[in-house]
Amino acid sequence: MFLPVKKELTIGLGLVSCLNLTEFKAVMSHEFGHFSQRSMKIGSYIISANTIIHDMIFSRDKWDNLLDQWRASDLRLSFAAWIITPIIWLIRQILNLFYQFLNIMYSSLSREMEFNADKVAISTSGSDAIISGLWKLDSGFEKWNNTVNYAYLASQKKMFTKNLYTHNNLSLDRIKEQQSALLKALPNDDRGGKTYFVGSEHSKVNMYASHPPNNMRQDNAKIPFVACEINEDSPWLLFNNKENLQQKMTQLIYEQYINKKAESFSSIEEFENFITSENHGKELLDEFGNAFENRFINIPELDIIEKEIDNIELKLSSYEHLKSKLDELMQPVKEIELLILKANEIAQGTTKDNSFAFKGKTYKKKTVQQGYEELVAEREKLFTETFSEWDKDFCAFHLALAKNQDKYDHLKKLYLQHQELITFYKKALGIKNTIYTELNQLQSQELTENDVRRFGYRVNDLATSLNSSLENFDNMEFIELPNIENVNALKEALIDGGTIEKRTGNIFENGGFNLLMSDIENTIMHCNRIDQKNLGVILDYHKKLQKGLD
């Protein structure tokens, strides 16, 4: 708190890949601009003060326990404790107000520090570089996350790459022309350069936000506008032995983030083929406007449908009618999702709106959580009730096409496989919801140690019941999926290693509960991946069947 703290700047190598040399220079200048700010010293004081005040307000210690025991004693002895209690409560409320005021003021100062650091960047790189760098961050962040995710998925098949940054750079190269076209399409700014971010009259800065919104940073950067030549070279040219550095970082990511140690390495081509296969069918899912993203498709009873498909008119116009009908069904869903977005913004304090209306009822900040839950429930109701008939018609149309081309059996197997995947997916979700529901109920009661132990056994049994559910896949005829060649590979893709480990001892004290819930969360994440993967294969097969339509 009293001596100067050594300053260190950590550079994410994924950031290096997604910027040009001038943008990288601007980002570095921005960070060194922070280093020059004397107000940075305030941060250590604020953190210390926050810790002390937070503990005084929210933590309970031996003094609080002693006060509780004192109040519980004979009234003739405890009257002083009853006098002290409201005084302590009042002091804590005053401290809480000061705690909030302190953080609001520091957040405001942090935003001003960002503006100032941007000005330092402008002095070295011009007005546009720092803003265009911000503009590129979303796509760079997405590509880097995807690259690490592919590395994790490939590691499940014992496939490793020496250099993740090679594949990240290749993914960025693939969108280079598209990004360049988007950049050229941005409107010119009267002050100079391009307008990268457009502010909304409905948006505002959260009082606790440490960074101002990008459109305000853009305004700050362009007043006055400083022109500067842009160098499109890659910042990687600044690094000596970049290949060696990238390989070392790749090894660290495998060991510390993915928790795997590479024993052998695939070639660049093999790893790229894995990535290509992983994305198979994604463009077809996008073609349907993400109508399959947040819901389960309702595969109808195939034996019943088989008797009805002979009467279906197999024309292109029939298929186009199905797609237009889906757009109509998705319209109220999209409206609800916009309200869900608004509810989140109200909760986070990032919009000037302080309420939203749904079904004749207005939800304000105090009731926004209730409104959010109503919206999610209504969306789920729409998915369950209004899409089932469309799903039936959609499947029936393609089954009729398949029958007409002697490909009925293959499509039927794909549908049955999807039913099995959905069944397992729903079970994993149900187990997660059951555990948290029962946990919330128990937390509202007085419990004995035996009650806690019994609930621990139940959590173990529920989580590990997913292992036996995997056996259901042995009874189906598996259709190969991209990067999943057989049933055993499917099981290992659904649950890491093919099994959830049963935890021993008191799982609420030894961390076992968190590990089990992490296993369930990972399984749900894998279920979503394979659900979308199987849907992509189904839609791809549909596309092939449609080639003969007129």
Coordinates of C-alpha atoms in Angstrom, one line a residue, residues 174-537:
R174 CA -10.6 -17.5 -43.8
I175 CA -12.6 -14.5 -42.7
K176 CA -10.1 -11.9 -43.9
E177 CA -12.0 -11.0 -47.1
Q178 CA -15.3 -11.0 -45.3
Q179 CA -13.9 -8.7 -42.5
S180 CA -12.3 -6.5 -45.1
A181 CA -15.7 -6.2 -46.9
L182 CA -17.4 -5.3 -43.6
L183 CA -14.7 -2.7 -42.9
K184 CA -15.2 -1.0 -46.3
A185 CA -19.0 -1.1 -45.8
L186 CA -18.7 0.9 -42.6
P187 CA -20.0 4.5 -43.0
N188 CA -17.5 7.3 -43.2
D189 CA -17.2 9.5 -40.2
D190 CA -17.5 13.3 -40.7
R191 CA -14.7 13.7 -38.2
G192 CA -12.4 11.4 -40.1
G193 CA -12.0 7.7 -40.8
K194 CA -14.8 5.2 -40.3
T195 CA -17.7 5.0 -37.8
Y196 CA -17.0 1.6 -36.2
F197 CA -19.6 1.8 -33.4
V198 CA -23.0 3.4 -33.3
G199 CA -24.4 4.5 -30.0
S200 CA -28.0 3.8 -28.9
E201 CA -30.2 6.3 -27.3
H202 CA -31.5 3.4 -25.2
S203 CA -28.1 2.4 -23.8
K204 CA -26.1 3.8 -20.9
V205 CA -23.0 2.9 -18.8
N206 CA -23.5 0.7 -15.9
M207 CA -22.5 2.7 -12.8
Y208 CA -20.1 -0.1 -11.8
A209 CA -18.6 -0.6 -15.3
S210 CA -14.9 0.0 -15.4
H211 CA -14.8 0.6 -19.1
P212 CA -16.9 3.1 -21.1
P213 CA -18.9 1.8 -24.1
N214 CA -17.1 1.6 -27.4
N215 CA -19.1 4.3 -29.1
M216 CA -18.1 6.8 -26.3
R217 CA -14.4 5.7 -26.7
Q218 CA -14.8 6.3 -30.4
D219 CA -16.1 9.9 -29.8
N220 CA -13.2 10.5 -27.4
A221 CA -10.7 9.2 -30.0
K222 CA -12.0 11.3 -32.9
I223 CA -12.1 14.7 -31.1
P224 CA -9.8 15.9 -32.5
F225 CA -9.2 13.4 -35.3
V226 CA -5.5 12.4 -35.7
A227 CA -4.7 10.8 -39.0
C228 CA -2.0 8.1 -39.2
E229 CA -0.8 5.7 -41.8
I230 CA -1.9 2.1 -41.1
N231 CA 0.7 -0.7 -41.3
E232 CA -1.2 -3.9 -42.2
D233 CA 1.8 -6.2 -41.3
S234 CA 1.3 -8.8 -38.6
P235 CA 2.6 -8.0 -35.1
W236 CA 4.1 -11.5 -35.0
L237 CA 7.2 -10.0 -36.8
L238 CA 8.0 -8.3 -33.5
F239 CA 8.7 -11.7 -31.8
N240 CA 11.9 -13.5 -32.1
N241 CA 11.5 -17.3 -32.4
K242 CA 7.8 -16.9 -32.6
E243 CA 7.3 -20.6 -33.6
N244 CA 9.1 -21.7 -30.4
L245 CA 7.0 -19.3 -28.3
Q246 CA 3.8 -20.4 -29.8
Q247 CA 4.6 -24.1 -29.3
K248 CA 5.5 -23.4 -25.6
M249 CA 2.2 -21.6 -25.1
T250 CA 0.3 -24.4 -26.8
Q251 CA 1.9 -26.9 -24.4
L252 CA 0.8 -24.7 -21.5
I253 CA -2.8 -24.5 -22.8
Y254 CA -3.0 -28.3 -23.1
E255 CA -1.6 -28.9 -19.6
Q256 CA -3.2 -26.1 -17.6
Y257 CA -6.5 -25.4 -19.4
I258 CA -7.4 -28.6 -21.2
N259 CA -5.7 -30.8 -18.5
K260 CA -4.2 -33.1 -21.1
K261 CA -0.6 -33.9 -22.0
A262 CA 0.2 -34.5 -25.6
E263 CA 2.0 -37.8 -26.3
S264 CA 2.1 -37.4 -30.1
F265 CA 1.2 -34.7 -32.6
S266 CA -1.0 -34.6 -35.7
S267 CA 0.0 -32.8 -38.8
I268 CA -1.4 -29.4 -39.6
E269 CA -3.6 -31.0 -42.4
E270 CA -5.0 -33.7 -40.0
F271 CA -5.9 -31.1 -37.4
E272 CA -7.5 -28.8 -40.0
N273 CA -9.5 -31.8 -41.3
F274 CA -10.8 -32.4 -37.8
I275 CA -11.9 -28.7 -37.6
T276 CA -13.6 -29.0 -41.0
S277 CA -15.4 -32.1 -40.0
E278 CA -16.5 -30.5 -36.7
N279 CA -18.2 -27.7 -38.7
H280 CA -20.0 -30.0 -41.0
G281 CA -23.6 -29.0 -41.4
K282 CA -23.2 -25.8 -39.4
E283 CA -24.1 -23.6 -42.5
L284 CA -27.4 -25.6 -42.9
L285 CA -28.3 -24.9 -39.2
D286 CA -27.6 -21.2 -39.8
E287 CA -29.8 -21.4 -43.0
F288 CA -32.8 -22.1 -40.7
G289 CA -32.2 -19.0 -38.6
N290 CA -31.1 -20.9 -35.5
A291 CA -34.6 -22.4 -35.3
F292 CA -33.0 -25.6 -33.9
E293 CA -30.6 -24.0 -31.5
N294 CA -32.6 -23.6 -28.3
R295 CA -35.0 -26.4 -28.6
F296 CA -35.4 -30.1 -29.2
I297 CA -36.8 -31.1 -32.5
N298 CA -39.8 -33.4 -32.0
I299 CA -39.2 -36.6 -34.0
P300 CA -42.7 -38.1 -34.6
E301 CA -43.7 -41.7 -34.2
L302 CA -42.1 -43.1 -37.3
D303 CA -44.4 -46.1 -37.6
I304 CA -47.4 -43.8 -37.7
I305 CA -45.8 -41.4 -40.1
E306 CA -44.8 -44.2 -42.5
K307 CA -48.5 -44.9 -43.2
E308 CA -49.2 -41.2 -44.1
I309 CA -46.3 -40.2 -46.3
D310 CA -47.6 -41.7 -49.6
N311 CA -50.1 -38.8 -49.8
I312 CA -47.4 -36.0 -49.4
E313 CA -46.9 -33.8 -52.5
L314 CA -43.2 -33.8 -53.3
K315 CA -42.6 -30.4 -54.8
L316 CA -40.2 -27.6 -54.2
S317 CA -43.1 -25.3 -53.4
S318 CA -44.1 -27.7 -50.6
Y319 CA -40.6 -27.4 -49.0
E320 CA -40.6 -23.6 -49.4
H321 CA -44.0 -23.5 -47.7
L322 CA -42.5 -25.4 -44.8
K323 CA -39.7 -22.9 -44.5
S324 CA -42.0 -19.9 -44.6
K325 CA -44.2 -21.5 -41.9
L326 CA -41.1 -21.9 -39.7
D327 CA -40.4 -18.2 -40.1
E328 CA -43.9 -17.5 -38.9
L329 CA -43.5 -19.7 -35.9
M330 CA -40.1 -18.2 -35.0
Q331 CA -41.4 -14.6 -35.1
P332 CA -43.0 -14.7 -31.6
V333 CA -39.9 -16.5 -30.3
K334 CA -37.6 -13.8 -31.6
E335 CA -39.8 -11.1 -30.0
I336 CA -39.5 -12.9 -26.7
E337 CA -35.8 -13.2 -27.1
L338 CA -35.5 -9.5 -27.7
L339 CA -37.4 -9.0 -24.4
I340 CA -35.1 -11.5 -22.7
L341 CA -32.2 -9.3 -23.9
K342 CA -33.8 -6.2 -22.6
A343 CA -34.5 -7.9 -19.2
N344 CA -30.8 -8.7 -18.9
E345 CA -29.9 -5.1 -19.8
I346 CA -32.2 -3.8 -17.1
A347 CA -30.8 -6.2 -14.6
Q348 CA -27.2 -5.1 -15.5
G349 CA -28.1 -1.4 -15.6
T350 CA -26.9 -0.9 -19.2
T351 CA -30.1 0.5 -20.6
K352 CA -32.1 3.7 -20.0
D353 CA -35.2 1.7 -20.0
N354 CA -36.3 0.7 -16.5
S355 CA -39.1 -1.7 -17.3
F356 CA -40.6 -3.9 -20.0
A357 CA -44.1 -5.2 -20.6
F358 CA -45.2 -8.7 -21.4
K359 CA -48.7 -10.2 -21.6
G360 CA -50.2 -7.0 -20.1
K361 CA -47.9 -6.9 -17.1
T362 CA -45.1 -4.5 -16.5
Y363 CA -41.8 -5.7 -15.0
K364 CA -39.5 -3.2 -13.3
K365 CA -36.0 -3.6 -11.9
K366 CA -37.3 -5.1 -8.7
T367 CA -39.4 -7.7 -10.5
V368 CA -37.1 -8.2 -13.6
Q369 CA -36.0 -11.7 -12.5
Q370 CA -39.6 -12.8 -12.3
G371 CA -40.2 -11.3 -15.7
Y372 CA -37.2 -13.0 -17.1
E373 CA -38.4 -16.4 -15.8
E374 CA -41.8 -15.7 -17.4
L375 CA -40.2 -15.0 -20.7
V376 CA -38.1 -18.2 -20.7
A377 CA -41.1 -20.3 -19.7
E378 CA -43.2 -18.8 -22.5
R379 CA -40.4 -19.5 -25.0
E380 CA -40.3 -23.0 -23.8
K381 CA -44.0 -23.3 -24.1
L382 CA -43.9 -22.1 -27.7
F383 CA -41.2 -24.6 -28.5
T384 CA -43.2 -27.4 -26.9
E385 CA -46.7 -26.6 -28.2
T386 CA -46.5 -24.8 -31.5
F387 CA -43.5 -26.5 -33.2
S388 CA -44.5 -30.1 -32.8
E389 CA -46.8 -30.1 -35.8
W390 CA -44.2 -28.3 -38.0
D391 CA -41.6 -30.9 -36.9
K392 CA -43.9 -33.7 -37.9
D393 CA -44.6 -32.2 -41.3
F394 CA -40.9 -31.5 -41.8
C395 CA -39.8 -35.0 -41.0
A396 CA -42.7 -36.6 -42.9
F397 CA -41.9 -34.6 -46.1
H398 CA -38.3 -35.8 -46.1
L399 CA -39.2 -39.3 -45.2
A400 CA -41.5 -39.3 -48.2
L401 CA -38.6 -38.0 -50.3
A402 CA -36.4 -40.7 -49.0
K403 CA -38.9 -43.4 -49.7
N404 CA -39.3 -42.1 -53.2
Q405 CA -35.6 -42.5 -53.7
D406 CA -35.2 -45.9 -51.8
K407 CA -33.3 -44.1 -49.0
Y408 CA -36.0 -44.4 -46.3
D409 CA -34.2 -46.8 -44.0
H410 CA -31.1 -44.6 -43.7
L411 CA -33.1 -41.5 -42.8
K412 CA -35.2 -43.4 -40.4
K413 CA -32.0 -44.6 -38.6
L414 CA -30.8 -41.0 -38.4
Y415 CA -34.1 -39.9 -36.8
L416 CA -34.0 -42.8 -34.3
Q417 CA -30.5 -41.9 -33.4
H418 CA -31.5 -38.4 -32.8
Q419 CA -34.3 -39.5 -30.5
E420 CA -31.8 -41.5 -28.4
L421 CA -29.5 -38.5 -28.2
I422 CA -32.4 -36.2 -27.1
T423 CA -33.5 -38.7 -24.5
F424 CA -30.0 -38.8 -23.0
Y425 CA -29.7 -35.0 -23.3
K426 CA -33.0 -34.5 -21.4
K427 CA -32.0 -36.9 -18.7
A428 CA -28.7 -34.9 -18.1
L429 CA -30.7 -31.6 -17.9
G430 CA -33.3 -33.2 -15.6
I431 CA -30.6 -34.5 -13.2
K432 CA -29.0 -31.1 -13.0
N433 CA -32.3 -29.4 -12.3
T434 CA -33.3 -32.1 -9.8
I435 CA -30.1 -31.7 -7.8
Y436 CA -30.3 -27.9 -7.6
T437 CA -34.0 -27.9 -6.8
E438 CA -33.5 -30.3 -3.9
L439 CA -30.4 -28.4 -2.8
N440 CA -32.4 -25.2 -2.6
Q441 CA -35.2 -26.9 -0.6
L442 CA -32.7 -28.4 1.9
Q443 CA -31.0 -25.0 2.3
S444 CA -34.2 -23.6 3.6
Q445 CA -34.5 -26.2 6.4
E446 CA -32.6 -27.1 9.5
L447 CA -30.5 -30.2 8.6
T448 CA -28.6 -32.8 10.6
E449 CA -25.3 -34.3 9.4
N450 CA -27.1 -37.4 8.4
D451 CA -29.4 -35.4 6.2
V452 CA -26.4 -33.9 4.4
R453 CA -24.8 -37.3 4.0
R454 CA -27.9 -38.8 2.6
F455 CA -28.3 -36.0 0.1
G456 CA -24.6 -36.5 -0.9
Y457 CA -25.4 -40.2 -1.6
R458 CA -28.4 -39.1 -3.7
V459 CA -26.3 -36.6 -5.8
N460 CA -23.7 -39.4 -6.4
D461 CA -26.4 -41.8 -7.5
L462 CA -28.1 -39.3 -9.8
A463 CA -24.9 -38.2 -11.5
T464 CA -23.5 -41.7 -12.0
S465 CA -26.9 -42.9 -13.3
L466 CA -25.9 -41.2 -16.6
N467 CA -23.2 -43.9 -17.0
S468 CA -25.8 -46.7 -17.2
S469 CA -27.9 -44.5 -19.6
L470 CA -25.0 -44.7 -22.1
E471 CA -25.7 -48.4 -22.5
N472 CA -28.9 -47.5 -24.4
F473 CA -26.8 -46.5 -27.3
D474 CA -25.5 -50.1 -27.7
N475 CA -28.9 -51.2 -28.8
M476 CA -29.2 -48.8 -31.8
E477 CA -27.6 -49.0 -35.2
F478 CA -25.2 -46.1 -35.1
I479 CA -24.8 -43.8 -38.1
E480 CA -21.3 -42.3 -38.2
L481 CA -21.1 -38.6 -37.3
P482 CA -18.2 -36.2 -38.2
N483 CA -15.3 -37.0 -35.8
I484 CA -17.4 -39.7 -34.1
E485 CA -16.9 -43.0 -35.8
N486 CA -18.7 -45.5 -33.6
V487 CA -20.8 -46.0 -30.4
N488 CA -17.8 -46.1 -28.1
A489 CA -16.5 -42.8 -29.6
L490 CA -20.0 -41.4 -29.0
K491 CA -20.0 -42.5 -25.4
E492 CA -16.6 -40.9 -24.8
A493 CA -17.8 -37.7 -26.6
L494 CA -20.9 -37.5 -24.3
I495 CA -19.1 -38.1 -21.0
D496 CA -15.3 -37.4 -20.7
G497 CA -13.6 -40.8 -20.6
G498 CA -17.0 -42.5 -21.0
T499 CA -17.9 -42.5 -17.3
I500 CA -18.7 -40.1 -14.4
E501 CA -16.6 -41.0 -11.4
K502 CA -18.5 -41.6 -8.1
R503 CA -17.1 -39.4 -5.3
T504 CA -16.3 -40.6 -1.9
G505 CA -16.5 -39.0 1.6
N506 CA -18.5 -35.9 2.4
I507 CA -18.8 -34.4 -1.0
F508 CA -19.9 -31.0 0.4
E509 CA -16.6 -30.7 2.3
N510 CA -14.0 -32.3 0.0
G511 CA -15.0 -30.6 -3.2
G512 CA -16.8 -33.8 -4.6
F513 CA -20.1 -31.9 -5.1
N514 CA -18.5 -29.3 -7.4
L515 CA -16.6 -32.0 -9.3
L516 CA -19.9 -34.0 -9.9
M517 CA -21.8 -30.9 -11.0
S518 CA -18.9 -30.0 -13.3
D519 CA -19.1 -33.5 -14.8
I520 CA -22.8 -33.0 -15.4
E521 CA -22.4 -29.5 -16.9
N522 CA -19.7 -30.9 -19.2
T523 CA -22.0 -33.7 -20.2
I524 CA -24.8 -31.2 -21.0
M525 CA -22.3 -29.2 -23.1
H526 CA -21.3 -32.3 -25.0
C527 CA -24.9 -33.3 -25.5
N528 CA -25.6 -29.9 -27.1
R529 CA -22.6 -30.3 -29.4
I530 CA -23.6 -33.8 -30.6
D531 CA -27.3 -32.8 -30.8
Q532 CA -26.3 -30.0 -33.3
K533 CA -23.9 -32.3 -35.0
N534 CA -26.5 -35.0 -35.6
L535 CA -29.0 -32.3 -36.8
G536 CA -26.4 -31.0 -39.2
V537 CA -26.0 -34.5 -40.6

